[in-house]
Coordinates of C-alpha atoms and ligand atoms in Angstrom, one line a residue:
A18 CA 86.4 118.1 78.0
P19 CA 89.7 118.4 76.1
E20 CA 91.9 115.4 75.9
P21 CA 94.1 114.9 79.3
C22 CA 96.5 117.2 79.6
T23 CA 99.4 118.9 82.3
L24 CA 99.3 122.4 83.2
V25 CA 102.7 123.8 83.3
I26 CA 102.3 127.0 85.3
F27 CA 105.8 129.4 85.2
G28 CA 105.6 131.1 88.1
A29 CA 103.9 129.2 90.2
T30 CA 104.1 130.8 93.1
G31 CA 103.5 134.4 91.6
D32 CA 100.6 136.7 92.6
L33 CA 98.8 136.0 89.2
T34 CA 98.7 132.4 89.8
K35 CA 97.3 132.3 93.3
R36 CA 94.7 134.9 92.6
K37 CA 93.4 133.9 89.7
L38 CA 94.9 131.2 88.2
L39 CA 94.6 128.8 90.6
P40 CA 91.3 129.6 91.5
A41 CA 89.9 129.5 88.0
V42 CA 91.5 126.0 87.2
F43 CA 90.0 124.8 90.2
G44 CA 86.8 125.9 89.0
L45 CA 87.2 123.7 86.0
W46 CA 88.4 120.8 87.5
Q47 CA 86.1 120.9 89.9
D48 CA 83.2 121.1 87.4
G49 CA 84.8 118.0 85.7
Q50 CA 85.9 120.2 83.0
L51 CA 88.6 118.7 83.3
G52 CA 88.4 115.2 82.9
A53 CA 90.7 112.4 84.5
G54 CA 94.1 112.8 84.0
F55 CA 94.3 116.9 84.2
S56 CA 97.5 117.5 86.3
V57 CA 99.1 121.1 87.2
L58 CA 102.9 121.5 87.1
G59 CA 104.1 124.5 88.9
V60 CA 107.6 125.7 87.8
G61 CA 109.2 128.4 89.9
R62 CA 112.7 129.7 91.1
N63 CA 112.6 128.5 94.6
P64 CA 113.8 125.0 95.2
M65 CA 110.1 123.9 97.2
S66 CA 108.9 120.2 97.8
E67 CA 106.2 118.7 96.1
E68 CA 104.0 118.8 99.3
E69 CA 105.1 122.3 100.4
F70 CA 103.6 123.2 96.9
R71 CA 100.4 121.2 97.6
T72 CA 100.0 123.6 100.6
L73 CA 100.3 126.7 98.9
V74 CA 97.9 125.2 96.4
R75 CA 95.3 124.7 99.3
Q76 CA 96.2 128.2 100.6
S77 CA 95.5 129.6 97.6
L78 CA 92.6 128.1 96.9
T79 CA 91.1 128.4 100.7
T80 CA 92.1 132.4 100.5
S81 CA 90.8 133.9 96.9
K82 CA 88.0 135.6 96.6
E83 CA 87.5 133.7 93.2
T84 CA 87.4 130.7 94.5
D85 CA 84.5 128.6 93.6
E86 CA 82.9 126.4 97.2
I87 CA 84.7 123.6 97.2
E88 CA 82.6 120.6 97.2
G89 CA 83.4 117.9 99.6
N90 CA 87.6 116.3 100.0
N91 CA 88.1 118.4 96.8
L92 CA 90.9 120.5 98.0
E93 CA 93.0 117.7 99.0
K94 CA 92.2 116.0 95.6
F95 CA 93.2 119.0 93.7
A96 CA 96.1 119.3 95.9
A97 CA 97.1 115.6 94.5
V98 CA 97.0 116.5 90.9
A99 CA 99.6 119.5 91.8
H100 CA 103.3 119.0 91.4
Y101 CA 106.1 120.8 91.2
V102 CA 109.9 121.8 90.1
G103 CA 112.2 124.4 91.4
G104 CA 114.7 125.8 89.6
E105 CA 116.0 129.1 87.5
F106 CA 114.8 129.5 84.3
G107 CA 117.2 130.1 82.3
E108 CA 119.4 126.8 83.4
T109 CA 118.8 123.5 81.3
G110 CA 118.8 121.6 84.0
T111 CA 115.5 123.4 85.0
Y112 CA 113.8 121.8 81.9
D113 CA 115.2 118.3 82.1
A114 CA 113.6 118.3 85.0
I115 CA 110.2 119.6 84.0
G116 CA 111.0 116.9 81.4
A117 CA 111.3 114.1 83.3
K118 CA 108.0 115.3 85.3
L119 CA 105.9 115.2 82.0
R120 CA 106.8 111.0 81.0
E121 CA 105.9 110.4 84.8
I122 CA 103.1 112.6 85.2
Q123 CA 101.9 111.0 81.6
E124 CA 103.1 107.4 82.3
A125 CA 100.7 107.4 85.4
R126 CA 98.0 108.8 83.3
G127 CA 98.5 106.7 80.6
A128 CA 97.4 108.8 77.8
G129 CA 98.2 111.9 75.6
D130 CA 101.7 113.7 76.4
N131 CA 99.5 117.1 76.0
A132 CA 101.1 119.8 77.7
L133 CA 100.6 123.8 77.9
F134 CA 102.7 126.2 79.4
Y135 CA 101.7 129.0 80.9
L136 CA 104.3 132.1 81.3
S137 CA 103.1 133.8 84.4
T138 CA 106.5 135.6 84.8
P139 CA 108.1 139.0 84.6
P140 CA 108.2 139.7 80.5
S141 CA 111.5 139.5 80.8
L142 CA 111.6 136.4 81.0
F143 CA 109.4 134.9 78.1
E144 CA 111.7 134.9 75.4
V145 CA 114.6 132.8 77.7
I146 CA 112.1 130.0 79.0
S147 CA 110.5 129.8 75.3
Q148 CA 113.9 128.7 74.3
R149 CA 115.2 126.3 76.5
L150 CA 111.9 124.7 76.4
G151 CA 112.2 124.4 72.5
D152 CA 116.0 123.5 73.2
A153 CA 114.6 121.1 75.8
G154 CA 112.3 119.4 73.2
L155 CA 109.7 119.9 75.6
A156 CA 107.9 122.1 72.2
S157 CA 107.5 119.4 70.0
E158 CA 104.7 118.0 69.1
S159 CA 105.4 114.8 68.6
D160 CA 103.1 112.4 71.0
G161 CA 100.8 115.5 72.1
W162 CA 99.7 119.0 71.3
R163 CA 102.1 121.3 73.0
R164 CA 101.1 125.0 73.5
L165 CA 102.2 128.3 74.8
I166 CA 99.6 131.0 77.2
V167 CA 101.6 134.1 77.3
E168 CA 101.1 136.6 80.0
K169 CA 100.6 140.1 78.8
P170 CA 103.0 142.4 78.3
F171 CA 103.0 141.0 75.1
G172 CA 106.5 143.6 74.5
R173 CA 106.7 146.8 75.5
D174 CA 106.5 148.9 72.0
L175 CA 106.6 147.9 69.3
A176 CA 110.0 146.9 68.3
S177 CA 109.6 144.7 71.1
A178 CA 106.5 142.8 70.9
V179 CA 108.2 142.1 66.9
A180 CA 110.8 140.8 68.5
L181 CA 109.3 138.6 71.0
N182 CA 106.8 137.2 68.4
D183 CA 110.0 136.2 66.7
A184 CA 111.6 134.7 69.0
L185 CA 108.5 132.5 70.0
H186 CA 108.3 132.0 66.6
D187 CA 112.0 130.3 66.4
V188 CA 109.8 127.8 68.7
W189 CA 106.2 127.6 68.0
K190 CA 104.6 127.8 65.1
E191 CA 101.7 130.1 65.7
H192 CA 98.9 128.0 66.3
Q193 CA 100.5 126.8 69.2
I194 CA 100.9 130.5 71.1
Y195 CA 97.9 131.9 72.8
R196 CA 98.6 135.5 73.6
I197 CA 95.9 136.4 76.7
D198 CA 94.3 139.4 77.0
H199 CA 91.6 138.5 79.9
Y200 CA 88.8 141.4 78.6
L201 CA 88.5 138.4 75.6
G202 CA 87.6 135.8 78.5
K203 CA 85.0 138.2 79.9
E204 CA 81.1 136.9 79.3
T205 CA 80.1 140.0 78.5
V206 CA 82.8 141.1 76.0
Q207 CA 82.1 137.9 74.1
N208 CA 78.3 138.6 73.9
V209 CA 79.2 142.3 72.0
L210 CA 79.8 139.5 68.9
A211 CA 76.5 138.2 69.8
I212 CA 74.4 140.9 70.1
R213 CA 75.8 142.5 66.9
F214 CA 76.0 139.4 64.7
G215 CA 72.6 137.1 66.6
N216 CA 70.2 140.1 65.7
L217 CA 69.3 141.3 62.7
I218 CA 67.9 144.9 64.4
F219 CA 71.2 146.6 65.3
E220 CA 74.1 145.6 62.2
P221 CA 71.4 147.4 60.3
I222 CA 72.3 150.7 62.1
W223 CA 76.0 150.1 62.9
N224 CA 77.2 152.8 61.2
R225 CA 77.9 156.5 60.6
S226 CA 74.1 157.0 58.9
Y227 CA 73.1 156.1 62.4
V228 CA 75.7 156.1 64.6
E229 CA 77.0 159.8 66.3
H230 CA 79.8 158.6 68.4
V231 CA 81.0 155.5 70.5
Q232 CA 82.4 155.9 73.8
I233 CA 84.4 153.0 75.9
T234 CA 85.7 153.2 79.5
A235 CA 87.3 151.4 81.4
A236 CA 87.4 153.1 84.8
E237 CA 89.2 151.4 87.7
D238 CA 88.6 152.7 91.5
L239 CA 91.9 151.4 93.0
G240 CA 95.0 152.5 92.8
M241 CA 98.9 150.8 93.1
E242 CA 98.2 148.2 95.2
G243 CA 101.7 147.8 95.8
R244 CA 102.1 147.3 92.1
G245 CA 104.0 150.9 91.9
G246 CA 107.3 149.5 90.0
Y247 CA 105.5 147.7 87.7
Y248 CA 103.2 150.8 86.7
E249 CA 105.7 153.0 87.0
E250 CA 107.6 151.4 83.6
A251 CA 104.0 150.2 82.4
G252 CA 101.8 153.2 82.4
V253 CA 98.1 153.7 81.5
V254 CA 98.7 152.8 77.7
R255 CA 100.6 149.6 78.1
D256 CA 98.4 148.2 80.8
M257 CA 95.1 149.3 79.5
L258 CA 95.0 151.4 76.3
Q259 CA 97.1 149.3 74.1
N260 CA 95.1 145.6 74.8
H261 CA 92.0 145.6 77.0
L262 CA 90.3 149.0 75.2
M263 CA 91.7 148.3 71.6
Q264 CA 90.2 145.2 72.5
L265 CA 86.7 146.2 72.8
F266 CA 86.9 149.1 70.5
T267 CA 87.7 146.4 67.6
L268 CA 85.4 144.2 69.0
V269 CA 82.3 146.7 68.1
A270 CA 84.1 148.7 65.2
M271 CA 84.9 145.5 62.5
E272 CA 83.1 144.3 60.0
T273 CA 80.8 140.7 60.3
P274 CA 82.9 137.7 59.4
V275 CA 82.7 135.2 57.2
A276 CA 83.0 132.4 59.7
F277 CA 82.6 132.3 63.8
D278 CA 86.4 130.8 64.4
A279 CA 89.5 132.0 65.2
N280 CA 90.9 133.0 61.7
A281 CA 87.9 135.1 60.4
I282 CA 87.8 137.0 63.4
R283 CA 90.7 138.1 64.2
D284 CA 91.3 138.8 60.1
E285 CA 88.0 141.0 61.0
K286 CA 89.6 142.7 63.8
V287 CA 93.2 143.4 62.6
K288 CA 90.9 145.3 59.7
V289 CA 89.8 148.1 62.0
L290 CA 92.9 148.4 63.2
R291 CA 94.3 148.9 60.1
S292 CA 91.7 151.0 59.3
T293 CA 92.3 153.4 62.1
R294 CA 93.9 156.4 61.3
P295 CA 97.3 156.6 62.9
I296 CA 98.7 159.0 65.3
P297 CA 101.9 159.8 65.0
V298 CA 103.6 162.2 67.7
E299 CA 102.1 165.3 66.1
R300 CA 98.6 164.9 66.2
V301 CA 99.0 163.1 70.0
S302 CA 98.1 166.7 71.5
Q303 CA 95.1 166.6 69.5
V304 CA 93.8 163.6 70.3
A305 CA 94.9 162.4 73.4
V306 CA 94.9 163.2 76.8
R307 CA 97.3 162.4 79.5
G308 CA 96.1 162.8 83.0
Q309 CA 97.8 161.5 86.7
Y310 CA 96.3 161.4 90.2
G311 CA 96.5 163.7 92.9
P312 CA 95.8 163.6 95.9
G313 CA 91.7 163.7 96.8
T314 CA 88.8 161.9 98.1
L315 CA 87.5 158.5 97.7
Y316 CA 85.0 156.6 99.2
G317 CA 85.0 159.4 101.9
E318 CA 88.8 158.9 102.9
R319 CA 91.8 160.8 101.6
A320 CA 93.4 159.0 99.2
K321 CA 97.2 159.2 98.2
G322 CA 98.0 160.8 95.3
Y323 CA 100.0 158.6 92.4
R324 CA 103.6 160.2 93.5
E325 CA 103.1 159.2 96.9
E326 CA 102.5 155.5 95.6
E327 CA 105.1 153.1 97.0
K328 CA 108.3 153.0 94.3
V329 CA 106.4 155.5 92.9
A330 CA 109.1 158.1 92.0
P331 CA 108.1 161.8 92.9
D332 CA 108.4 163.6 90.0
S333 CA 106.8 160.8 87.7
S334 CA 105.2 161.9 85.0
T335 CA 104.2 158.6 84.6
P336 CA 100.1 158.6 82.8
T337 CA 97.6 156.6 85.2
F338 CA 94.4 158.3 82.7
V339 CA 94.2 158.2 78.9
A340 CA 91.1 159.6 76.9
V341 CA 92.1 158.7 73.3
K342 CA 89.6 160.1 69.8
L343 CA 90.4 157.0 67.2
E344 CA 88.9 157.7 63.5
V345 CA 88.2 154.5 61.4
D346 CA 88.9 155.8 57.9
N347 CA 85.9 153.0 56.5
W348 CA 83.1 153.1 54.7
R349 CA 81.1 152.0 57.6
W350 CA 82.4 154.8 60.1
S351 CA 84.2 157.4 58.3
G352 CA 83.2 160.5 60.6
V353 CA 82.3 158.7 64.0
P354 CA 84.8 159.0 66.5
F355 CA 85.5 156.6 68.7
F356 CA 86.4 157.9 72.4
L357 CA 88.2 155.2 74.7
R358 CA 89.0 156.4 78.4
S359 CA 90.5 154.6 81.4
G360 CA 92.1 155.6 84.7
K361 CA 93.5 154.7 87.8
R362 CA 91.7 156.0 91.1
L363 CA 88.0 157.4 89.4
P364 CA 85.1 157.7 91.3
K365 CA 84.1 154.2 91.2
K366 CA 84.9 151.1 89.1
V367 CA 82.9 150.5 85.9
T368 CA 83.8 149.3 82.5
E369 CA 81.0 150.1 79.1
I370 CA 80.7 150.0 75.9
A371 CA 78.2 152.9 74.4
V372 CA 77.1 153.7 70.9
V373 CA 75.4 156.9 71.0
F374 CA 73.4 157.4 68.2
K375 CA 72.2 160.5 66.2
R376 CA 69.0 162.6 66.8
P377 CA 65.8 162.3 64.5
P378 CA 66.0 165.0 61.6
L379 CA 63.1 166.8 62.7
G380 CA 62.6 167.8 66.2
L381 CA 58.6 167.8 65.9
F382 CA 58.0 167.4 70.1
P383 CA 58.5 170.5 72.1
G384 CA 61.9 170.0 74.1
G385 CA 63.7 168.7 71.9
T386 CA 65.4 165.1 71.2
E387 CA 67.6 163.4 72.6
R388 CA 70.1 161.0 71.7
N389 CA 69.6 156.9 72.0
V390 CA 71.8 155.0 73.3
L391 CA 73.1 151.7 73.7
A392 CA 74.9 150.6 76.5
F393 CA 77.2 147.5 77.0
R394 CA 77.8 147.2 80.8
I395 CA 80.8 145.1 80.9
Q396 CA 80.8 145.5 84.8
P397 CA 80.0 145.1 87.4
D398 CA 75.7 145.0 87.1
E399 CA 76.7 143.4 83.9
G400 CA 74.0 144.2 81.3
V401 CA 72.9 145.8 77.8
S402 CA 70.2 148.8 78.4
L403 CA 68.7 150.7 75.7
K404 CA 68.4 154.2 76.8
F405 CA 65.2 155.8 74.2
S406 CA 62.7 159.0 74.5
S407 CA 59.1 158.0 75.4
K408 CA 55.8 160.0 75.7
T409 CA 55.0 160.5 79.5
P410 CA 51.5 159.9 80.5
G411 CA 49.0 163.0 80.1
Q412 CA 47.5 165.4 77.5
E413 CA 50.6 167.3 76.2
N414 CA 53.8 165.7 74.1
I415 CA 56.2 165.5 76.4
L416 CA 59.1 162.9 76.1
R417 CA 61.1 161.5 78.6
E418 CA 64.2 159.3 78.0
V419 CA 63.6 156.0 79.5
V420 CA 65.9 152.8 79.5
M421 CA 65.5 149.2 78.9
D422 CA 67.3 147.0 81.1
F423 CA 69.1 143.5 80.6
R424 CA 70.5 142.1 83.3
Y425 CA 72.7 138.9 83.1
D426 CA 71.1 138.0 86.2
A427 CA 68.5 136.9 84.1
F428 CA 70.1 133.7 83.2
G429 CA 70.4 132.7 86.7
A430 CA 74.0 131.5 86.2
E431 CA 77.6 133.1 87.6
L432 CA 79.2 134.6 85.7
E433 CA 82.7 132.7 85.5
S434 CA 86.1 133.9 86.0
P435 CA 88.2 134.7 82.4
Y436 CA 90.9 132.8 83.1
S437 CA 88.6 129.6 83.7
R438 CA 87.2 130.0 80.0
L439 CA 90.6 130.7 78.5
L440 CA 92.5 128.0 79.6
L441 CA 90.0 125.7 78.6
D442 CA 90.1 127.5 75.3
A443 CA 93.6 126.9 75.3
M444 CA 93.4 122.9 76.0
I445 CA 90.7 122.8 73.6
G446 CA 92.9 124.0 70.9
D447 CA 89.9 127.7 70.1
A448 CA 92.3 130.9 69.9
T449 CA 89.4 132.7 69.0
L450 CA 89.5 134.8 72.1
F451 CA 93.4 135.1 71.9
P452 CA 95.0 138.3 69.6
R453 CA 96.8 137.1 66.8
E454 CA 100.4 138.0 65.9
D455 CA 99.7 140.9 64.0
E456 CA 97.0 142.0 66.0
V457 CA 99.0 142.7 68.7
Q458 CA 101.4 144.4 66.2
Q459 CA 99.2 146.2 65.0
A460 CA 97.7 148.0 68.3
W461 CA 101.2 148.6 69.8
E462 CA 102.2 150.6 66.3
L463 CA 98.7 152.6 67.1
V464 CA 99.6 153.6 70.5
S465 CA 103.3 154.4 69.3
G466 CA 103.1 157.6 68.5
I467 CA 101.1 158.5 71.9
L468 CA 104.7 156.3 74.3
E469 CA 106.7 158.7 72.5
A470 CA 104.9 161.7 73.2
W471 CA 104.4 160.5 76.7
S472 CA 107.7 159.8 77.5
Q473 CA 108.7 163.2 77.9
P474 CA 107.9 164.6 81.2
D475 CA 105.0 166.8 81.6
A476 CA 105.3 169.5 84.2
N477 CA 101.2 169.7 84.5
L478 CA 101.1 166.3 85.6
P479 CA 98.9 165.8 88.1
N480 CA 96.4 166.8 86.9
Y481 CA 93.2 165.6 88.2
A482 CA 92.1 164.6 92.4
A483 CA 92.1 161.1 93.1
G484 CA 88.2 160.6 93.2
T485 CA 87.6 162.4 90.3
W486 CA 86.9 161.3 86.3
G487 CA 89.8 162.5 84.9
P488 CA 91.5 165.9 83.5
D489 CA 88.6 168.1 82.3
A490 CA 91.0 167.8 79.0
A491 CA 89.2 164.8 78.9
D492 CA 85.6 166.4 78.3
E493 CA 86.7 169.0 76.0
L494 CA 88.2 166.1 73.9
L495 CA 84.2 164.8 73.0
G496 CA 83.8 168.4 71.2
P497 CA 80.8 170.6 71.7
D498 CA 77.6 168.9 71.9
R499 CA 78.6 165.6 73.9
R500 CA 79.5 164.4 77.5
W501 CA 80.9 161.2 79.0
R502 CA 78.6 159.0 80.3
H503 CA 77.4 159.1 84.0
L504 CA 78.2 155.5 85.0
Ligands
BG6_10 C1 95.1 144.6 84.5 C2 95.8 145.2 84.4 O1 95.6 143.8 83.0 O2 93.9 144.3 84.4 C3 95.1 145.8 85.5 O3 97.0 145.3 84.7 C4 93.8 146.1 85.6 O4 95.9 147.5 85.7 C5 93.3 144.9 85.5 O5 93.4 146.4 87.3 C6 91.7 145.2 85.6 O6 90.7 144.0 84.8 P1 89.9 143.7 85.4 O7 89.5 142.5 84.5 O8 89.3 143.8 86.8 O9 88.7 144.5 84.7

């Protein structure tokens, strides 16, 4: 268990806090993983009494789908460790009140003055909160550790990410900063490294001699769900590609780390991003496809087009779909394309990484031979499968593709919320699953040409109907003799 600490959540009444953070923290607390002396301190703009905040905590836990089953009177007990401070995020008085509250909690606890600050506010407030925490002396690690978790989006382009990193470093050392990408908290994502480096049979063929291409899909069936205002500003490149998809890509493509620790792993991830061929504006049309959904049919019902969504401009060119071809110019991957795609309002929610192998050099069997595929099913139906050819029973040598399937169900345990894992890691001080400064910046650099090119309106949008797999150009991007997997 981590040392006793206080989790200070900025944006305590926000959506993320209610739907994800509180259930995740509660789950850890109920399992006894946070130890005695753990407290939550919510900070928000609304003036609210501690009692009112506790009511909100209870409500969040009973309404979120992510809350574990609540045992006995744990709801009451957990609410009792929750505290609240209300105030404007720009005002020093708010931080005096936070400091006083932290001291009060610590005196009652009688142990180390550890605090984890979680920025779950709109990104425009990240810098000011960090600065004020520093001014109030709350970032100083004299009597215990002080750490900062920063939610996404981390900047909106390279320049703003660099500026945000600089601003944070005015106050915090890099080892105190935890930039969150919740995909890294997913068990199935961590398993990519476990499978690659915990076995001998995959690594020897994990290269240009055997791999034909790699495809990574993060498809979502949902549309805007009231987030149109945010999404208009973000678009799929900032919302999914720069962070979640790039993370999946680096885990598949990275070299073997020298150790399984934060810096060794992140060094390798940065190296992959640095080896990836840049995409300047002039190359964008050759390697990237943008899409936006129009009206269509999903699960048998009419689904709105993006431009009909709330808080979306009627002539918006914001992309809701991206497919991109990445090329890694190093000895392992030279000539092996990595295709990444993500979109909203596709036919279903599914995330998968598929490593597609080359065909055998000679076709000895009638009907030709297929490519073997190792697929990491990130979500749902979590698992790993290997597709290969087998002889069908009978006199003749007729081959057919078969699948060897591993399912997480086999472990008989529920997969935890990625936020639980990441919160616990931050409390323990393990930054392995948090992107480092240079990693975030390198990922922004890779997508910057796409952002620039796509800041121009596109008269072809919308170009796919809700409930379909995106624009046709995404299929053409693969080139002849390759197909997106049927998911
Ligand atoms: C978030 C994006 O970071 O990730 C959302 O802002 C997206 O738009 C979500 O829906 C997907 O996460 P998950 O865990 O549901 O795949």
